Coordinates of C-alpha atoms in Angstrom, one line a residue:
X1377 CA -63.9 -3.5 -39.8
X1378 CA -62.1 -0.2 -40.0
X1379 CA -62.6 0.5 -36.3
X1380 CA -61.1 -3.3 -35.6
X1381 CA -57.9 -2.4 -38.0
X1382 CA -57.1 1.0 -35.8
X1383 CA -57.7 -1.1 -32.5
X1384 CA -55.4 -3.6 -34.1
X1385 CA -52.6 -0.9 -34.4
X1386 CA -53.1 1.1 -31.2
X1387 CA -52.6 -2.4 -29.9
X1388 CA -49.6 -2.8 -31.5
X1389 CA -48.0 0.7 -30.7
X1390 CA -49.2 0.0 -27.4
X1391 CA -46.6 -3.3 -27.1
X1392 CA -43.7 -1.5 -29.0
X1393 CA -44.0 1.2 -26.3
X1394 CA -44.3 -1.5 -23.8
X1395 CA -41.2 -3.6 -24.8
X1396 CA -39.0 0.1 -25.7
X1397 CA -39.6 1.4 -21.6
X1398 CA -38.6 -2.6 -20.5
X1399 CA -35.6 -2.4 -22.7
X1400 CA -35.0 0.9 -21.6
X1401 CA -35.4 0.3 -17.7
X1402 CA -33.0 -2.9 -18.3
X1403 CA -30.4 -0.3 -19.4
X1404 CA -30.9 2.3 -16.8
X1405 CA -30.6 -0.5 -13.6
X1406 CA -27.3 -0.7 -13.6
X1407 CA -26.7 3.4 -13.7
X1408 CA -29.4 3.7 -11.1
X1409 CA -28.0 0.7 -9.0
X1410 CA -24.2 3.2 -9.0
X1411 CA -25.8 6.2 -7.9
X1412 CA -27.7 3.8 -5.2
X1413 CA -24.4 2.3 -4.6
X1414 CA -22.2 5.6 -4.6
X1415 CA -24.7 7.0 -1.7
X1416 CA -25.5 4.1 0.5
X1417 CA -25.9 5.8 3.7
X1418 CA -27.2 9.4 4.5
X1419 CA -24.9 11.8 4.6
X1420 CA -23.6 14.0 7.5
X1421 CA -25.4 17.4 8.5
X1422 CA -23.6 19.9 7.4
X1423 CA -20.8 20.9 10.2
X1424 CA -20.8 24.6 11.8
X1425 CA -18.2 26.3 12.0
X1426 CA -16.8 25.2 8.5
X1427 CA -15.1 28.8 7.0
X1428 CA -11.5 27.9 8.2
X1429 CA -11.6 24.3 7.3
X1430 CA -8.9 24.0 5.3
X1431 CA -6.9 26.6 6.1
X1432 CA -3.8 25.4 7.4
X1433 CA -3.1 22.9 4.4
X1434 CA -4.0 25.8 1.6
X1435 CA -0.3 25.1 0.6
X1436 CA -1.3 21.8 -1.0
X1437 CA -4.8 22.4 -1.7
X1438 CA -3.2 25.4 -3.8
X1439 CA -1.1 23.2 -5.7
X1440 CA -4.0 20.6 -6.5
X1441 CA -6.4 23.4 -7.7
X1442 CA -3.5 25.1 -10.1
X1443 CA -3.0 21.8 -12.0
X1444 CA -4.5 22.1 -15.5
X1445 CA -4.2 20.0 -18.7
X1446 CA -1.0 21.5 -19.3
X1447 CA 0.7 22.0 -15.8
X1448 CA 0.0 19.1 -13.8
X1449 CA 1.4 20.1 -10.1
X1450 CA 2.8 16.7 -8.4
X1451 CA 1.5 16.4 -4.9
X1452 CA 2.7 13.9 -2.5
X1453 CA -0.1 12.3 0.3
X1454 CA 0.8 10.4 3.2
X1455 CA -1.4 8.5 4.8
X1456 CA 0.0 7.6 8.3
X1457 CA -1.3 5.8 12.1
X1458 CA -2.3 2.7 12.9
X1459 CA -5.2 0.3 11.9
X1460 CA -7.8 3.0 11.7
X1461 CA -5.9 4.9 9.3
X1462 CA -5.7 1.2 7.4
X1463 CA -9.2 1.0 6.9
X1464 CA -10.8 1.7 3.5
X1465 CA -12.3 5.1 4.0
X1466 CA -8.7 6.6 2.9
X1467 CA -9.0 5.2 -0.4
X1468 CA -12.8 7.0 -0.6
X1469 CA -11.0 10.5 0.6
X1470 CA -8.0 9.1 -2.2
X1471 CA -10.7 8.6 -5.1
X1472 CA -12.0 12.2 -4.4
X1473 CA -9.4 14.4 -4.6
X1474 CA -8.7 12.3 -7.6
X1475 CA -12.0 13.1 -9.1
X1476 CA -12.3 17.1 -7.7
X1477 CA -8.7 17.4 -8.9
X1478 CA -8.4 15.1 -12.5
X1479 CA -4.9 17.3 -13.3
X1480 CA -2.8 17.2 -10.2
X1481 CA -0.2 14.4 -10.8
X1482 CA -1.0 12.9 -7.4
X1483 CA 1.0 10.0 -5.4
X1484 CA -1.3 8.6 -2.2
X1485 CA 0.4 6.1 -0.3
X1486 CA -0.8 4.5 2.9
X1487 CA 2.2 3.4 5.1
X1488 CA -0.3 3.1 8.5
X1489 CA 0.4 -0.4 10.5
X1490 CA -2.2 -1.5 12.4
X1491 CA -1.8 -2.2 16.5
X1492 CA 0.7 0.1 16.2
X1493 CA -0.2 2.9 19.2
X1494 CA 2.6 5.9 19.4
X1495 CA 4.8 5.0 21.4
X1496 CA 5.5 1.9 19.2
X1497 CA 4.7 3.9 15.8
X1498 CA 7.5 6.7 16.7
X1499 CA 10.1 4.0 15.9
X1500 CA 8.8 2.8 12.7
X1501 CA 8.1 6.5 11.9
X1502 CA 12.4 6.8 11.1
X1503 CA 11.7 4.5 8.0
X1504 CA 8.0 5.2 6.9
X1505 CA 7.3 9.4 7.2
X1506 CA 10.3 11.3 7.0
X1507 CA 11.9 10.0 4.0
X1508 CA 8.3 10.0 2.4
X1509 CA 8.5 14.0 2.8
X1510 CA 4.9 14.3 2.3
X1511 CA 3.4 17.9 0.8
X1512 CA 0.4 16.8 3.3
X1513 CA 0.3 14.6 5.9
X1514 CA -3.0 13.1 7.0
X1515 CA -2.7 11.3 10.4
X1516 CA -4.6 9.8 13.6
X1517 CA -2.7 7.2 16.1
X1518 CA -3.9 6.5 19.2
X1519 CA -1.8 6.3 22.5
X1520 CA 0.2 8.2 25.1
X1521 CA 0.0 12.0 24.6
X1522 CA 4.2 12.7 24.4
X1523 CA 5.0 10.5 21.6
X1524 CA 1.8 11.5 19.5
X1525 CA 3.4 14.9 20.4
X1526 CA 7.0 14.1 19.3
X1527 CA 5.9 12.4 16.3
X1528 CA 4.2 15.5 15.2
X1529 CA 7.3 17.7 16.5
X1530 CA 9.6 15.2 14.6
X1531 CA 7.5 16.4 11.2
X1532 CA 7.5 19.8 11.9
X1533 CA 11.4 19.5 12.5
X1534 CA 12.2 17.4 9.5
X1535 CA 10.2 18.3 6.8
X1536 CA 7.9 21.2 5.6
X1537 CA 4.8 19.0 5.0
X1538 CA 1.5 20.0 5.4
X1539 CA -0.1 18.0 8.7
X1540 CA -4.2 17.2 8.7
X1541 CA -4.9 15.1 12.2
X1542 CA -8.4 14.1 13.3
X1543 CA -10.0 12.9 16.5
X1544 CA -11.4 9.7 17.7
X1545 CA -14.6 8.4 16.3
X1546 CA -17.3 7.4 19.1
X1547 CA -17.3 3.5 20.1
X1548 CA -19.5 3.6 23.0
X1549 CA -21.6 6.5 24.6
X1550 CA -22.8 6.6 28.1
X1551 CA -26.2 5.6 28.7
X1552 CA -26.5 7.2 32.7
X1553 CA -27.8 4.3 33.8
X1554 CA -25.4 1.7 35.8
X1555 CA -22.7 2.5 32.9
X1556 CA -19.0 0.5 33.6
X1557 CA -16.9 3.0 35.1
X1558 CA -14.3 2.2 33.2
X1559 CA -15.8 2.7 30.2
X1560 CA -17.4 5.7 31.2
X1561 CA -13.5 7.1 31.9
X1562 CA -12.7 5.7 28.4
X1563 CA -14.9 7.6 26.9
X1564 CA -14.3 10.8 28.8
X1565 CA -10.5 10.6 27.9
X1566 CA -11.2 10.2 24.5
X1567 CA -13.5 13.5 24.4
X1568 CA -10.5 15.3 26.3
X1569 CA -8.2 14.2 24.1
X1570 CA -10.2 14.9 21.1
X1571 CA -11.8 18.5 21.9
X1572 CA -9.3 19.7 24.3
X1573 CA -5.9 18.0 24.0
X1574 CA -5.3 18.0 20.2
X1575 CA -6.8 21.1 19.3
X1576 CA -4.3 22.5 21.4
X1577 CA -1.5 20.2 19.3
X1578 CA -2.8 21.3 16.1
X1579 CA -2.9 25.1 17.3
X1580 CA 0.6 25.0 18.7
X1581 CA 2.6 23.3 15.1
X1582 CA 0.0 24.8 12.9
X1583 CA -1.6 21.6 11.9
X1584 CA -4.9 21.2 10.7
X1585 CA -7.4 19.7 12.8
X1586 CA -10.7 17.9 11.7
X1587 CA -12.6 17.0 14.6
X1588 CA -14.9 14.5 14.2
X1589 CA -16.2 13.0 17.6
X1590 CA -19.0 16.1 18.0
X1591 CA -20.4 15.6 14.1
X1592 CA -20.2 11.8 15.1
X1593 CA -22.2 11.6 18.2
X1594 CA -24.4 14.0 15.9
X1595 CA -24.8 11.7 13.3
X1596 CA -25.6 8.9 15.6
X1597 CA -28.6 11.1 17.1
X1598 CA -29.8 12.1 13.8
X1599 CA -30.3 8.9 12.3
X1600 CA -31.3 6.8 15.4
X1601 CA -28.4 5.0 15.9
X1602 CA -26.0 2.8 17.9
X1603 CA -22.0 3.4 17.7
X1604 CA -21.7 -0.2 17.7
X1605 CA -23.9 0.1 13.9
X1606 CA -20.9 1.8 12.3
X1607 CA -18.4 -0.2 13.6
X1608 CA -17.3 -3.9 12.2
X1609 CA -16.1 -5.4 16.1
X1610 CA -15.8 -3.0 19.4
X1611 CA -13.2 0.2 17.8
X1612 CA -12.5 -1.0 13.9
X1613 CA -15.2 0.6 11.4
X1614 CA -17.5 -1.4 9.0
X1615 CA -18.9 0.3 5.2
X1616 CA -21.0 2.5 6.8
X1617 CA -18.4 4.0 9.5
X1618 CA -15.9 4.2 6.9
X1619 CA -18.6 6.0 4.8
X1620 CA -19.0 8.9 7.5
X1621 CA -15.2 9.0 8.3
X1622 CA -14.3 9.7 5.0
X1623 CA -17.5 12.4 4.5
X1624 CA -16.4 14.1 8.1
X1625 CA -12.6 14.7 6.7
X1626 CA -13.4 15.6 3.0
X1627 CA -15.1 19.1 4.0
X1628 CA -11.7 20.1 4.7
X1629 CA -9.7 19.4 1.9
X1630 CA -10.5 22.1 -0.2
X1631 CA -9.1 25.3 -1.8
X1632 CA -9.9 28.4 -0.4
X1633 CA -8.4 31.3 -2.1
X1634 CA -9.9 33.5 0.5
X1635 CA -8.4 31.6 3.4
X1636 CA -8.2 33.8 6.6
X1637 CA -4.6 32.4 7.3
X1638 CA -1.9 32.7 5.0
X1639 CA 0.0 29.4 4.2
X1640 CA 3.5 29.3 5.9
X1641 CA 6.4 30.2 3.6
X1642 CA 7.7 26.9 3.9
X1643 CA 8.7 26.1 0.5
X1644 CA 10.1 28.9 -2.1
X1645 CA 11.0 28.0 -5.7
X1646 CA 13.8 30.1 -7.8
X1647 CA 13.5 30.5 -10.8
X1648 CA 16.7 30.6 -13.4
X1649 CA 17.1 32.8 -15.0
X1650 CA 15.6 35.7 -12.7
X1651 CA 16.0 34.6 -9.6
X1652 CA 19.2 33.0 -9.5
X1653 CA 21.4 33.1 -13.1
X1654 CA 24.5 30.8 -14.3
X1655 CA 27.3 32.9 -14.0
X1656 CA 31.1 32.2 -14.6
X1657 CA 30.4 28.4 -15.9
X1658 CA 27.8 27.5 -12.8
X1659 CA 24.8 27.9 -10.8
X1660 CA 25.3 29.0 -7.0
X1661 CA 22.6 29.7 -4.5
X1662 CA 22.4 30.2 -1.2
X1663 CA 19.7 28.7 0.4
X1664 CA 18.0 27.9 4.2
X1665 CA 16.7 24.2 4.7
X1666 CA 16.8 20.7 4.7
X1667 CA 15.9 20.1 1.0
X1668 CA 16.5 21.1 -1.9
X1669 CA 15.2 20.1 -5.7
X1670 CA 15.8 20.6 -9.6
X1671 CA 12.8 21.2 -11.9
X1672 CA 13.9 20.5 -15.6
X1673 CA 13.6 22.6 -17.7
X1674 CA 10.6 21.0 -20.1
X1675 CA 11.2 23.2 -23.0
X1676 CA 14.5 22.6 -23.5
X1677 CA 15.3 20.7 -27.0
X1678 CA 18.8 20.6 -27.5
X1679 CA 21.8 18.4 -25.9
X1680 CA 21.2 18.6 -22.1
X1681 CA 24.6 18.3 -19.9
X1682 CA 24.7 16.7 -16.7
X1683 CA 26.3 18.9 -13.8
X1684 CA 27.9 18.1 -10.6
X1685 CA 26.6 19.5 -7.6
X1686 CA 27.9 20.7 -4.2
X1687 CA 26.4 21.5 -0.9
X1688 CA 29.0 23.6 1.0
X1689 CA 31.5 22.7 -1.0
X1690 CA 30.9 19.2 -0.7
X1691 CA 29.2 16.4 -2.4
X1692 CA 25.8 15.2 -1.1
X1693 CA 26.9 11.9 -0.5
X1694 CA 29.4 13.1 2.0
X1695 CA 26.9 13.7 3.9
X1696 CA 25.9 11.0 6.4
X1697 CA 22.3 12.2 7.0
X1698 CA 21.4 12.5 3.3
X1699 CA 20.8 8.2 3.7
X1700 CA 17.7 6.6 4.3
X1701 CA 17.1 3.2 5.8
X1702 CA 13.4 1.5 4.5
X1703 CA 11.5 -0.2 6.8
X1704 CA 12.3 -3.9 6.7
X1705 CA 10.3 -6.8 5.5
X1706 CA 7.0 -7.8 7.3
X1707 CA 6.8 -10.7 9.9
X1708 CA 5.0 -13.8 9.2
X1709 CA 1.2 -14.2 9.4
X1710 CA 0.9 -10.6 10.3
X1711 CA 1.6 -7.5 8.2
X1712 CA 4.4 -6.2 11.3
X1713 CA 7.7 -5.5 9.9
X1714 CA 10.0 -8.4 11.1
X1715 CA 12.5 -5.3 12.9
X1716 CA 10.7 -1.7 13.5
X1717 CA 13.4 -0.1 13.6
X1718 CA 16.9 -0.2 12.5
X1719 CA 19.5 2.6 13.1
X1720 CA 23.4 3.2 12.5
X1721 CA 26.6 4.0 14.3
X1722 CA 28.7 4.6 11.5
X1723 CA 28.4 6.1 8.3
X1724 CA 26.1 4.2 5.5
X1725 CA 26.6 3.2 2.0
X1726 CA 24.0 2.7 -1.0
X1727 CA 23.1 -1.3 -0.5
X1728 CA 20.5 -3.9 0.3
X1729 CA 21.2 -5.7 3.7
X1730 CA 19.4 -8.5 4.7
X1731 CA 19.2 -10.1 8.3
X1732 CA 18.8 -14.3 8.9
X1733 CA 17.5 -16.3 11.2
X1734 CA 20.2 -19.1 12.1
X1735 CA 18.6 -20.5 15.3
X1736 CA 14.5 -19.7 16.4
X1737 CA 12.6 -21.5 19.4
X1738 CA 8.8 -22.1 18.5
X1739 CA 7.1 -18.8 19.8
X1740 CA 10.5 -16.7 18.9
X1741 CA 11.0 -15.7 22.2
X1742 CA 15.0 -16.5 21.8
X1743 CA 16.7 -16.7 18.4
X1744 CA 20.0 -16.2 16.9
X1745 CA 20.9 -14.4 13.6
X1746 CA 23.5 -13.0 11.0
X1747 CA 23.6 -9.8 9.0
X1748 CA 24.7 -9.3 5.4
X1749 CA 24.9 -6.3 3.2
X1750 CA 24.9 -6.1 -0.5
X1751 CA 28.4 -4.2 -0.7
X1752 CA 29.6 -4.6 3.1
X1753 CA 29.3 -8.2 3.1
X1754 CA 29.0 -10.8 6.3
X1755 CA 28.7 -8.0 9.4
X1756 CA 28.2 -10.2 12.5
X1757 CA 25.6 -12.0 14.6
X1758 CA 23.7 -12.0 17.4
X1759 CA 21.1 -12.9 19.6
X1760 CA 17.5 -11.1 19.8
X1761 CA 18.2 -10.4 23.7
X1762 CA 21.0 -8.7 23.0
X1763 CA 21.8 -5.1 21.9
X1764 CA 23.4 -5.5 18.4
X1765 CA 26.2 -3.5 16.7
X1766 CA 27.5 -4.9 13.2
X1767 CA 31.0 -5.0 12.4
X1768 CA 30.9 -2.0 10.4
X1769 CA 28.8 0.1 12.7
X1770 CA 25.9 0.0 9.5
X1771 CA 23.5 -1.8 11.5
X1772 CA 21.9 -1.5 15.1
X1773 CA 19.1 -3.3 16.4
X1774 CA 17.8 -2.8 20.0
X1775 CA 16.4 -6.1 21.3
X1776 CA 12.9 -4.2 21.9
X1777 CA 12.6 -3.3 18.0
X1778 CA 12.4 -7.0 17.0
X1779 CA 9.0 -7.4 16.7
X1780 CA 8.7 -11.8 15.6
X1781 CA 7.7 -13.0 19.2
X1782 CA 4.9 -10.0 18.7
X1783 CA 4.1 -11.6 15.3
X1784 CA 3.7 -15.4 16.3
X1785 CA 1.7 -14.4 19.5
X1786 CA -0.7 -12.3 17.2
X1787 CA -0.6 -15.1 14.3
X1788 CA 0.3 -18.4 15.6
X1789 CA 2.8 -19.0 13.0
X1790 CA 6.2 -19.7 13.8
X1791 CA 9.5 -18.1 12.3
X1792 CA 11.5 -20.9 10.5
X1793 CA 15.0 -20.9 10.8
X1794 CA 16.9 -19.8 7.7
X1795 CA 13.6 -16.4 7.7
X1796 CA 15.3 -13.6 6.1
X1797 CA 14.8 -10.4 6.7
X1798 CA 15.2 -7.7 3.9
X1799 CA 15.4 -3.7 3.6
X1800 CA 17.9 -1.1 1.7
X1801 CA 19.7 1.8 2.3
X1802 CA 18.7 4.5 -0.1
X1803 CA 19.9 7.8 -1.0
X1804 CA 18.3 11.0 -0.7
X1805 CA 20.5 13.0 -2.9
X1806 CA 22.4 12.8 -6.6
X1807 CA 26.3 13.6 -7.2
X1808 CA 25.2 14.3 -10.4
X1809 CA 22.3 15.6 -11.8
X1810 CA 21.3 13.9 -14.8
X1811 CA 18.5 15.4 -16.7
X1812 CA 15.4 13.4 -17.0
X1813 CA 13.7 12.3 -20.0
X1814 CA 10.6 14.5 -20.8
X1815 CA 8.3 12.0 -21.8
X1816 CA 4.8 14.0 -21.1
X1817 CA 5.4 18.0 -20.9
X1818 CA 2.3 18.1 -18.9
X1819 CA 4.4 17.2 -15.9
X1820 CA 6.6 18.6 -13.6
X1821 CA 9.8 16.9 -13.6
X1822 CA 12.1 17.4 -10.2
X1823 CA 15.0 15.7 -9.0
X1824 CA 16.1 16.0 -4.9
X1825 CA 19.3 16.8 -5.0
X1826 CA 19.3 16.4 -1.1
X1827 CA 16.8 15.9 1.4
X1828 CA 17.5 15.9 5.2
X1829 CA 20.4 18.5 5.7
X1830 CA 20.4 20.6 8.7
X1831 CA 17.6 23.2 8.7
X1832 CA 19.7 25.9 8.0
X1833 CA 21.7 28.2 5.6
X1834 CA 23.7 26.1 2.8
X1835 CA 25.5 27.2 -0.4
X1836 CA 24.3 25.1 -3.7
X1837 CA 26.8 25.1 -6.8
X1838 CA 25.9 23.1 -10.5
X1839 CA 28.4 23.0 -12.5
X1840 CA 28.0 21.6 -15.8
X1841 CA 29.9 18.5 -16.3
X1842 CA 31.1 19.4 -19.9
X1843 CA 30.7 22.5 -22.9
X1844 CA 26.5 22.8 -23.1
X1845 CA 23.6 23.4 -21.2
X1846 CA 22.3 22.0 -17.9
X1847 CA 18.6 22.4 -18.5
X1848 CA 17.4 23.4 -15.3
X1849 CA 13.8 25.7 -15.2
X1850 CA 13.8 26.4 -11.5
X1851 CA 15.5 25.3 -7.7
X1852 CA 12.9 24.7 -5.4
X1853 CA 13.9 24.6 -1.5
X1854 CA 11.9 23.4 1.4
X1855 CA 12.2 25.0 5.2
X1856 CA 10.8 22.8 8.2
X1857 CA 9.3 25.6 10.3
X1858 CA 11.0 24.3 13.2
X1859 CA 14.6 24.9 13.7
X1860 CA 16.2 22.1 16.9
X1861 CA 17.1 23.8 19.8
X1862 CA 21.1 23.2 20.3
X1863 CA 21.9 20.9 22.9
X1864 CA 23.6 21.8 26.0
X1865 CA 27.7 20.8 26.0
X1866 CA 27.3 18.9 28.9

């Protein structure tokens, strides 16, 4: 009896143990089914020759590994190219510098537009990149070697971001047997391009280069596979090409302390105080570039005073450059904006303009239309086949930078008559700086006072717009390393 009563309660232990490791493996399924689902494809061999990646964007990288709980460093990412650079693995390199870097106060936009090779994506470029004034740039287009080049030239020029490019993934390899000559050629020009051509970009602006078409082809090889595996239709990526796209550019954003080259001296911050003082009721300093910001003061609790500032004795909206246009509203059926480009004659004002479509055939092939600003008001019409000059001078539109016929032969859907068209003029500079309302001292507060002068020597003067204190902690000024060559006077 007794040996029956202790097989009764090994018995019992035995299904409490049984039921605890099923309750228990119920609970860990999901958590092993996110580490399953955070890995879903073998990673890349490590890539040789990996002690300088990085190098040229330590800039950046710097400021994202000096945030901390109490200084969070804001760092601006651009995202930039055409449909490759639309696909998801951005958001995967995004989410990781997000998780590496939990402090830095980061803003990751993606402004790519897909089908858009260079030679069409330099014109869209005025609205999308420039303004943006990226700390780091990350970019891949493909297309004609000259206006990959100016685009990058126009960066270097215009702004003193940081510029990551990568190569061309691998579509098709050569099998050497009875291969398409054409295809074989294809793929040759993209190794050229990729290995020769825009090493030799990156090398001559300083850009960072990740080259991922050797580590590609040596992925494939590894694991037994066909391009066509990693790739959703005959160029676009599926999960698992997006997975090793983002893995292959990752490696090099990272801090390296220990950096064999120097980052450029491309942005310099003053400090009030020591580096430049308030004397006889204002702030002057002269500075070289094309922008130039504010950084509040974050300890400051008393009254703060506004101040007016000057650039060479001028205010910043006197100066014609210091506006931006946005890029205008998309197309129909097709994320395309509706114009890709829109430029001026004359000076422009802070508004919202809008262009609309009075008369449209079916494809959009010939249409008629009127423009209308916020402030300027009815500033003519005109026809798509026409070049197009507003009243004012505000608006130009080439006939090649309408891009609807583009849309409806992509989509199939047709323009309506009455289709408006919408962007804004905005300003890249402040009269008056007004100081900002500290609402989380963990941040960096700036304010651009003005953002696309000449890349050269300017005078800066604050002066306090009544009895107090402007509360100002530092003036930080930005330098394009690339100074325009003057044009010849004839």
């Amino acid at each position: 009896m007794a040996r029956q009563q202790g097989n009764s309660r090994k018995s019992k232990i035995y299904r409490y143990l049984w039921l605890f490791f099923l309750c228990l493996s119920f609970l860990l399924v999901p958590t092993i089914n996110k580490i399953v689902a955070q890995t879903p494809f073998p990673l890349p061999a490590p890539m040789a020759n990996n002690a300088s990646f990085g190098a040229r964007i330590q800039r950046t990288m710097g400021l994202l590994a000096a945030s901390t709980p109490t200084e969070r460093r804001q760092v601006r990412i651009l995202f930039y190219g055409q449909s490759i650079t639309e696909q998801d693995w951005w958001k995967d390199v995004a989410q990781d510098l997000k998780q590496r870097f939990p402090y830095a106060d980061l803003i990751i936009e993606n402004r790519a537009i897909g089908g858009f090779a260079a030679p069409i994506l330099i014109r869209p470029s005025e609205h999308d990149l420039y303004p943006f004034y990226p700390d780091l740039l990350i970019f891949h287009v493909y297309g004609g070697d000259a206006d990959y080049e100016a685009i990058i030239a126009n960066v270097r020029r215009r702004t003193a971001s940081e510029i990551l490019l990568h190569s061309d993934h691998i579509d098709w390899v050569p099998t050497g047997n009875s291969d398409d000559s054409n295809s074989v050629k294809r793929y040759e020009w993209h190794n050229n391009h990729s290995t020769k051509w825009l090493p030799e970009l990156a090398d001559k602006y300083g850009c960072e280069i990740a080259e991922i078409r050797a580590p590609w082809l040596r992925y494939l090889q590894d694991n037994g596979l066909q391009p066509q595996q990693l790739l959703s239709d005959s160029i676009h990526l599926n999960a698992w090409g997006n997975f090793l796209l983002a893995a292959l550019i990752k490696p090099h954003l990272r801090y390296n302390p220990n950096s064999p080259q120097a980052p450029q001296d491309l942005v310099k911050t003053y400090t009030v105080g020591s580096d430049v003082k308030w004397q006889d009721g204002k702030l002057v300093l002269e500075f070289e570039g094309n922008r130039i910001d504010a950084i509040a003061d974050k300890t400051f609790n008393g009254k703060a005073i506004a101040a007016k500032i000057a650039i060479d004795g001028k205010k910043p909206s006197e100066f014609p450059e210091l506006y931006s246009i946005t890029r205008p509203s998309p197309s129909l059926g097709v994320g395309w904006p509706a114009i890709i480009q829109i430029s001026n004659q004359k000076p422009l004002i802070v508004e919202d303009w809008k262009a609309v479509i009075t008369e449209i055939n079916s494809d959009a092939s010939k249409f008629k239309f009127d423009v209308v600003g916020s402030k300027t008001g009815y500033d003519g019409s005109g026809t798509n086949d026409q070049m197009f000059v507003s009243n004012s001078g505000r608006v130009v539109i080439e006939p090649k930078n309408w891009w609807l016929q583009n849309a409806y032969e992509s989509s199939k859907k047709p323009t309506p008559k009455g289709f408006e068209i919408f962007w804004q003029v905005k300003p890249m500079f402040v009269d008056s700086y007004i100081p900002p309302q500290i609402a989380d001292r963990t941040r960096e507060y700036s304010t651009t006072l003005a953002q696309n002068l000449s890349n050269s020597k300017h005078i800066l003067e604050i002066i306090p717009e009544a009895n107090g204190k402007v509360p100002i902690q530092a003036i930080r000024v930005y330098r394009p390393p690339y100074i325009p060559e003057p044009k010849p006077s004839v």
